């Protein structure tokens, strides 16, 4: 572009983008965009969890802890040879558009990219949505630019594309599709084409391949964008940095003393701090703060700490300064109705004629879009959400009480179905029910809250059971935030939480505010017994640690006097509350600091109810175990179960654990699985505690702990002397036949009390089965033996069967999955089930039994003395040939209630045969697994008949079968029958039509007790 054209274009950009954006009633709004927000935080990695991007109100600490402030210049490296594509991600309202317009203005004034780019062009996706028909790139860029000479400048641009930057703003709002076939892309900027194809050509670098791109988008649109880009660089707009925030407040108040005072107040107020990274919201906060300061003569104490109160005060300030009386009420009604309707329609842009004709108020709540003539939008999404909440809560919005009730029900139903963009509106709805805010708005606007709203909200909290199987899922935590808005209404809060007995949150990142809210709700969950926080992170701003609220009746601990608080300090305080009824805490996969283990140790020595603590897959390590053991040996410790699996433990911690075993009067279960460095030394140390007369341990899990045959020598005296040990898990250790031989010495001891022995995948062979046979024939206590994934073969099983048939054998469950056995073993097993009335469960999956093997087995299963209840034949190379024998078993057995036949090629003919047995009046089958068995719609005909007649079948698994729509509809007909007793149905729904999915939903509503697992 020649210098003349460049200057002409820059002059146009300066004129276009220096206009105020945020209305005209504040000092900051008069400052051009390039003067406003000089320091923001830009994260340079895409990998950080989407919870930061999708949940705008809880990433304040992530901003300060994870990313330093940087400049926009860092987006493009001047010495980078290849044309760059930068995807700028950010939540709604964080300031992406403001940043891009700032880039435009800074470039035009020579402050940014003076040498890097000859031209920068801004394309608004909102504006492109208004284009009808086809266009070309030149017209698209300059469609609202009336200056003819600017089109001549485009010719220069095309001749020098290497110096060009395109900014495509608001990709998530684009209404057309850009996913085009590559052979349709065009390199010609003058060719007329659809907007979608034009952008796709630009993104794929087919059109102007040397140009650079900045594309702004919300995270929810990233997936569709990624497929159209070549080697993009992902960055995040995370809002104002601390320096940028400080500068903003100083400019607004003018006086340094006032700015410092307000900033200090916000830092002490988590609710306001959490949203102050957004420039426009900063203006709202500053406006309210100034109003309160003027009234209170430099005292900020009257300002409510609630987010809802800030917006209520802001609205009152605007409306009160512009109009009054009926005019004011009517105007606000119209604006609230507009906001609510737009949220439903996901609408952000409004034509001028849609707005109320009170220009003064409109200029404070709406801003003119500089890229679309005559188009406006709310100054910030949060303003629209607050006004929508007002519409739902107050009867005075031209609706009666009954209409308001129905409106809020529909709204809450949408929230339950995962519409995350309604989250803040819900929080505002709850906040508006706060007594003080209600009274304030009644005084200001003479509004009355709908008398039925609270009852509707309470019902929503109690009965909604929608579960979204995504991680992270902040839905429950967001509800807690909403409830926290009306925390003074203790009766309402407790009623809302009364139904919660178990609380599970997974893969969440907790800020300080999240932790305060979580602990508040835990304290008010009067029936909560289990708290599960899986793979969660707990952040801590050290500067705010001292400001955390303390819980009453909390004894002072020595550690707390000298060391800073841990990220889970408030949670631990809650667990130590004398009124806390939580019995089980699961913190699987969470990563903690050393100070966290100190706090948890104090919980162990103080909690009145805690009996189970699971810390598996955490970064506990040996040092953490030593700290926990201080609490475990405390006389007040009530813990019964402790899970330390996969915590990177070594033999060094086993001495401490051994001391606990010899001192604790309550610990009955210890899980140490997946700590492969415990080894021989670790087991030796543990056995010292296990042999102690005071040891009360009943279950020990040493799965994959690096044990070898020699380790079994140390276990012999434990097995022969312990009066409490009932279960021993030695799975996935290289014990070999020699190790089992040693174990059997302890197992045969008359004082051995062991009931369950798990030896899965311990490198065993047929040689150990003779020793185990001896144990089976003599042990008076062993009821469960798991030998799965060991190559015992037919010979080994024959030896075991000799022991199983002995009168003294008490075994109830035998696991022989994947043991290399064939049909030859089925005769031996059949003889066992005919004489051994104690055997209730037989697992022989993943063995090549074939139809002939099952035929032999069925002879035993049909015997009147057979008492087997569960038979697992999963993946045993079966076909429809064996189903006649199985049907005979189903019609005759009075005990068999669970049969697993998955991953066998039974087909429709096999299904038909099985149904003959299932329909027999003597059939007792309750649970049937038929996943991946080749059943089609044809097989569903008979199965539907079974469902409508069986009085016992409760659970059926049909996963990964090509049932299609017709098959599923047949099943639905059977399940609709009043005699159907089914409780659980598992099947795929991905390939089903919308009509069939709706039929399943209807069935679920008709039978609420039915669980449909999809």
PDB file of C-alpha atoms in Angstrom, residues 437-599:
ATOM      1  CA  UNK A 437     -31.726  -6.505  48.379  1.00  0.00           C
ATOM      2  CA  UNK A 438     -35.460  -7.194  48.149  1.00  0.00           C
ATOM      3  CA  UNK A 439     -36.199  -4.388  50.583  1.00  0.00           C
ATOM      4  CA  UNK A 440     -33.842  -2.023  48.768  1.00  0.00           C
ATOM      5  CA  UNK A 441     -35.452  -2.649  45.363  1.00  0.00           C
ATOM      6  CA  UNK A 442     -38.945  -2.364  46.846  1.00  0.00           C
ATOM      7  CA  UNK A 443     -37.978   0.989  48.311  1.00  0.00           C
ATOM      8  CA  UNK A 444     -36.400   2.190  45.064  1.00  0.00           C
ATOM      9  CA  UNK A 445     -38.880   0.840  42.502  1.00  0.00           C
ATOM     10  CA  UNK A 446     -41.876  -0.355  44.548  1.00  0.00           C
ATOM     11  CA  UNK A 447     -41.421  -3.897  43.216  1.00  0.00           C
ATOM     12  CA  UNK A 448     -42.792  -7.023  44.886  1.00  0.00           C
ATOM     13  CA  UNK A 449     -41.078 -10.384  44.615  1.00  0.00           C
ATOM     14  CA  UNK A 450     -43.227 -13.253  43.365  1.00  0.00           C
ATOM     15  CA  UNK A 451     -44.409 -15.143  46.436  1.00  0.00           C
ATOM     16  CA  UNK A 452     -43.929 -18.514  44.735  1.00  0.00           C
ATOM     17  CA  UNK A 453     -40.397 -18.073  43.459  1.00  0.00           C
ATOM     18  CA  UNK A 454     -38.705 -19.453  46.564  1.00  0.00           C
ATOM     19  CA  UNK A 455     -40.806 -22.604  46.483  1.00  0.00           C
ATOM     20  CA  UNK A 456     -39.928 -23.167  42.817  1.00  0.00           C
ATOM     21  CA  UNK A 457     -36.205 -22.676  43.482  1.00  0.00           C
ATOM     22  CA  UNK A 458     -36.347 -25.047  46.428  1.00  0.00           C
ATOM     23  CA  UNK A 459     -38.050 -27.705  44.338  1.00  0.00           C
ATOM     24  CA  UNK A 460     -35.423 -27.287  41.614  1.00  0.00           C
ATOM     25  CA  UNK A 461     -32.622 -27.822  44.113  1.00  0.00           C
ATOM     26  CA  UNK A 462     -34.221 -30.896  45.598  1.00  0.00           C
ATOM     27  CA  UNK A 463     -35.627 -32.878  42.695  1.00  0.00           C
ATOM     28  CA  UNK A 464     -33.394 -32.122  39.727  1.00  0.00           C
ATOM     29  CA  UNK A 465     -31.338 -35.191  38.857  1.00  0.00           C
ATOM     30  CA  UNK A 466     -29.815 -34.189  35.499  1.00  0.00           C
ATOM     31  CA  UNK A 467     -26.259 -35.490  35.240  1.00  0.00           C
ATOM     32  CA  UNK A 468     -23.830 -34.459  32.522  1.00  0.00           C
ATOM     33  CA  UNK A 469     -21.012 -36.927  32.053  1.00  0.00           C
ATOM     34  CA  UNK A 470     -18.357 -34.346  31.296  1.00  0.00           C
ATOM     35  CA  UNK A 471     -15.296 -33.301  33.218  1.00  0.00           C
ATOM     36  CA  UNK A 472     -14.911 -30.826  34.590  1.00  0.00           C
ATOM     37  CA  UNK A 473     -18.554 -30.270  35.512  1.00  0.00           C
ATOM     38  CA  UNK A 474     -19.030 -27.145  37.597  1.00  0.00           C
ATOM     39  CA  UNK A 475     -22.820 -27.414  37.698  1.00  0.00           C
ATOM     40  CA  UNK A 476     -23.150 -28.436  41.338  1.00  0.00           C
ATOM     41  CA  UNK A 477     -20.575 -25.915  42.510  1.00  0.00           C
ATOM     42  CA  UNK A 478     -22.338 -23.163  40.574  1.00  0.00           C
ATOM     43  CA  UNK A 479     -25.564 -24.033  42.355  1.00  0.00           C
ATOM     44  CA  UNK A 480     -23.748 -23.707  45.639  1.00  0.00           C
ATOM     45  CA  UNK A 481     -22.588 -20.227  44.586  1.00  0.00           C
ATOM     46  CA  UNK A 482     -26.205 -19.299  43.877  1.00  0.00           C
ATOM     47  CA  UNK A 483     -27.280 -20.579  47.283  1.00  0.00           C
ATOM     48  CA  UNK A 484     -24.490 -18.610  48.945  1.00  0.00           C
ATOM     49  CA  UNK A 485     -26.096 -15.427  47.635  1.00  0.00           C
ATOM     50  CA  UNK A 486     -28.943 -15.900  50.152  1.00  0.00           C
ATOM     51  CA  UNK A 487     -26.899 -17.452  52.936  1.00  0.00           C
ATOM     52  CA  UNK A 488     -28.673 -15.523  55.713  1.00  0.00           C
ATOM     53  CA  UNK A 489     -31.874 -17.423  54.969  1.00  0.00           C
ATOM     54  CA  UNK A 490     -30.649 -20.471  56.855  1.00  0.00           C
ATOM     55  CA  UNK A 491     -33.962 -22.301  56.728  1.00  0.00           C
ATOM     56  CA  UNK A 492     -34.102 -22.075  52.928  1.00  0.00           C
ATOM     57  CA  UNK A 493     -30.442 -23.130  52.565  1.00  0.00           C
ATOM     58  CA  UNK A 494     -30.856 -26.175  54.798  1.00  0.00           C
ATOM     59  CA  UNK A 495     -34.053 -27.240  53.048  1.00  0.00           C
ATOM     60  CA  UNK A 496     -32.345 -26.900  49.664  1.00  0.00           C
ATOM     61  CA  UNK A 497     -29.444 -29.112  50.758  1.00  0.00           C
ATOM     62  CA  UNK A 498     -31.395 -31.528  52.908  1.00  0.00           C
ATOM     63  CA  UNK A 499     -31.531 -34.214  50.180  1.00  0.00           C
ATOM     64  CA  UNK A 500     -27.756 -34.424  49.739  1.00  0.00           C
ATOM     65  CA  UNK A 501     -26.178 -37.493  51.316  1.00  0.00           C
ATOM     66  CA  UNK A 502     -23.299 -37.811  48.840  1.00  0.00           C
ATOM     67  CA  UNK A 503     -21.453 -34.996  47.088  1.00  0.00           C
ATOM     68  CA  UNK A 504     -19.068 -35.677  44.195  1.00  0.00           C
ATOM     69  CA  UNK A 505     -17.062 -33.021  42.346  1.00  0.00           C
ATOM     70  CA  UNK A 506     -14.467 -33.988  39.755  1.00  0.00           C
ATOM     71  CA  UNK A 507     -11.557 -32.207  38.058  1.00  0.00           C
ATOM     72  CA  UNK A 508     -12.453 -28.778  39.350  1.00  0.00           C
ATOM     73  CA  UNK A 509     -10.098 -25.931  40.167  1.00  0.00           C
ATOM     74  CA  UNK A 510     -11.170 -24.306  43.436  1.00  0.00           C
ATOM     75  CA  UNK A 511     -10.449 -20.647  44.046  1.00  0.00           C
ATOM     76  CA  UNK A 512     -10.705 -19.106  47.492  1.00  0.00           C
ATOM     77  CA  UNK A 513     -14.312 -18.124  46.865  1.00  0.00           C
ATOM     78  CA  UNK A 514     -15.167 -21.618  45.674  1.00  0.00           C
ATOM     79  CA  UNK A 515     -13.770 -23.055  48.887  1.00  0.00           C
ATOM     80  CA  UNK A 516     -15.699 -20.617  51.062  1.00  0.00           C
ATOM     81  CA  UNK A 517     -18.923 -21.487  49.214  1.00  0.00           C
ATOM     82  CA  UNK A 518     -18.245 -25.234  49.290  1.00  0.00           C
ATOM     83  CA  UNK A 519     -17.574 -25.238  53.025  1.00  0.00           C
ATOM     84  CA  UNK A 520     -20.644 -23.120  53.705  1.00  0.00           C
ATOM     85  CA  UNK A 521     -22.822 -25.637  51.893  1.00  0.00           C
ATOM     86  CA  UNK A 522     -21.134 -28.638  53.521  1.00  0.00           C
ATOM     87  CA  UNK A 523     -21.885 -27.144  56.943  1.00  0.00           C
ATOM     88  CA  UNK A 524     -25.537 -26.793  55.965  1.00  0.00           C
ATOM     89  CA  UNK A 525     -25.876 -30.275  54.402  1.00  0.00           C
ATOM     90  CA  UNK A 526     -27.276 -31.849  57.543  1.00  0.00           C
ATOM     91  CA  UNK A 527     -27.426 -35.354  56.008  1.00  0.00           C
ATOM     92  CA  UNK A 528     -24.146 -35.322  54.078  1.00  0.00           C
ATOM     93  CA  UNK A 529     -22.101 -38.448  54.801  1.00  0.00           C
ATOM     94  CA  UNK A 530     -19.753 -38.785  51.819  1.00  0.00           C
ATOM     95  CA  UNK A 531     -17.602 -36.061  50.235  1.00  0.00           C
ATOM     96  CA  UNK A 532     -15.736 -37.006  47.056  1.00  0.00           C
ATOM     97  CA  UNK A 533     -13.379 -34.537  45.369  1.00  0.00           C
ATOM     98  CA  UNK A 534     -11.671 -36.335  42.499  1.00  0.00           C
ATOM     99  CA  UNK A 535      -8.595 -34.868  40.788  1.00  0.00           C
ATOM    100  CA  UNK A 536      -9.321 -31.364  41.991  1.00  0.00           C
ATOM    101  CA  UNK A 537      -6.922 -28.454  42.467  1.00  0.00           C
ATOM    102  CA  UNK A 538      -7.045 -26.046  45.384  1.00  0.00           C
ATOM    103  CA  UNK A 539      -5.549 -22.606  44.843  1.00  0.00           C
ATOM    104  CA  UNK A 540      -4.313 -20.272  47.533  1.00  0.00           C
ATOM    105  CA  UNK A 541      -3.410 -16.613  47.352  1.00  0.00           C
ATOM    106  CA  UNK A 542      -0.868 -16.219  50.129  1.00  0.00           C
ATOM    107  CA  UNK A 543      -1.725 -12.575  50.623  1.00  0.00           C
ATOM    108  CA  UNK A 544      -5.310 -13.492  51.427  1.00  0.00           C
ATOM    109  CA  UNK A 545      -4.647 -16.506  53.633  1.00  0.00           C
ATOM    110  CA  UNK A 546      -4.931 -14.498  56.826  1.00  0.00           C
ATOM    111  CA  UNK A 547      -8.332 -13.150  55.815  1.00  0.00           C
ATOM    112  CA  UNK A 548     -10.028 -16.532  55.587  1.00  0.00           C
ATOM    113  CA  UNK A 549     -12.948 -16.924  57.959  1.00  0.00           C
ATOM    114  CA  UNK A 550     -12.349 -19.209  60.921  1.00  0.00           C
ATOM    115  CA  UNK A 551     -14.894 -21.683  62.168  1.00  0.00           C
ATOM    116  CA  UNK A 552     -16.139 -21.527  65.763  1.00  0.00           C
ATOM    117  CA  UNK A 553     -15.073 -23.991  68.443  1.00  0.00           C
ATOM    118  CA  UNK A 554     -11.868 -24.779  66.577  1.00  0.00           C
ATOM    119  CA  UNK A 555      -8.961 -25.644  68.886  1.00  0.00           C
ATOM    120  CA  UNK A 556      -5.725 -23.866  68.112  1.00  0.00           C
ATOM    121  CA  UNK A 557      -3.031 -26.170  66.766  1.00  0.00           C
ATOM    122  CA  UNK A 558       0.659 -25.619  67.197  1.00  0.00           C
ATOM    123  CA  UNK A 559       1.265 -25.790  63.446  1.00  0.00           C
ATOM    124  CA  UNK A 560      -1.236 -23.018  62.805  1.00  0.00           C
ATOM    125  CA  UNK A 561       0.595 -20.531  64.947  1.00  0.00           C
ATOM    126  CA  UNK A 562       3.826 -20.550  63.021  1.00  0.00           C
ATOM    127  CA  UNK A 563       3.044 -21.658  59.452  1.00  0.00           C
ATOM    128  CA  UNK A 564       0.868 -20.327  56.667  1.00  0.00           C
ATOM    129  CA  UNK A 565      -2.443 -22.017  56.031  1.00  0.00           C
ATOM    130  CA  UNK A 566      -2.745 -24.743  53.450  1.00  0.00           C
ATOM    131  CA  UNK A 567      -5.002 -24.550  50.363  1.00  0.00           C
ATOM    132  CA  UNK A 568      -7.447 -26.942  52.075  1.00  0.00           C
ATOM    133  CA  UNK A 569      -7.325 -25.312  55.502  1.00  0.00           C
ATOM    134  CA  UNK A 570     -10.934 -24.107  55.382  1.00  0.00           C
ATOM    135  CA  UNK A 571     -12.155 -27.518  54.226  1.00  0.00           C
ATOM    136  CA  UNK A 572     -10.295 -29.189  57.076  1.00  0.00           C
ATOM    137  CA  UNK A 573     -11.813 -26.746  59.552  1.00  0.00           C
ATOM    138  CA  UNK A 574     -15.243 -27.711  58.259  1.00  0.00           C
ATOM    139  CA  UNK A 575     -14.508 -31.419  58.687  1.00  0.00           C
ATOM    140  CA  UNK A 576     -13.404 -30.787  62.274  1.00  0.00           C
ATOM    141  CA  UNK A 577     -16.638 -29.003  63.169  1.00  0.00           C
ATOM    142  CA  UNK A 578     -18.317 -30.903  66.039  1.00  0.00           C
ATOM    143  CA  UNK A 579     -21.585 -30.888  64.070  1.00  0.00           C
ATOM    144  CA  UNK A 580     -20.047 -32.330  60.892  1.00  0.00           C
ATOM    145  CA  UNK A 581     -21.523 -35.759  60.062  1.00  0.00           C
ATOM    146  CA  UNK A 582     -19.286 -36.650  57.129  1.00  0.00           C
ATOM    147  CA  UNK A 583     -18.085 -40.235  57.506  1.00  0.00           C
ATOM    148  CA  UNK A 584     -16.213 -40.672  54.237  1.00  0.00           C
ATOM    149  CA  UNK A 585     -13.843 -38.291  52.428  1.00  0.00           C
ATOM    150  CA  UNK A 586     -12.349 -39.166  49.032  1.00  0.00           C
ATOM    151  CA  UNK A 587      -9.612 -36.937  47.644  1.00  0.00           C
ATOM    152  CA  UNK A 588      -8.415 -39.227  44.852  1.00  0.00           C
ATOM    153  CA  UNK A 589      -5.943 -37.686  42.446  1.00  0.00           C
ATOM    154  CA  UNK A 590      -5.777 -34.301  44.157  1.00  0.00           C
ATOM    155  CA  UNK A 591      -2.380 -32.634  44.400  1.00  0.00           C
ATOM    156  CA  UNK A 592      -1.514 -31.092  47.762  1.00  0.00           C
ATOM    157  CA  UNK A 593       1.262 -29.205  49.502  1.00  0.00           C
ATOM    158  CA  UNK A 594       3.035 -30.625  52.551  1.00  0.00           C
ATOM    159  CA  UNK A 595       1.065 -28.263  54.733  1.00  0.00           C
ATOM    160  CA  UNK A 596      -2.135 -30.009  53.546  1.00  0.00           C
ATOM    161  CA  UNK A 597      -1.001 -33.270  55.146  1.00  0.00           C
ATOM    162  CA  UNK A 598      -0.527 -31.460  58.446  1.00  0.00           C
ATOM    163  CA  UNK A 599      -4.101 -30.159  58.280  1.00  0.00           C
TER     164      UNK A 599
END
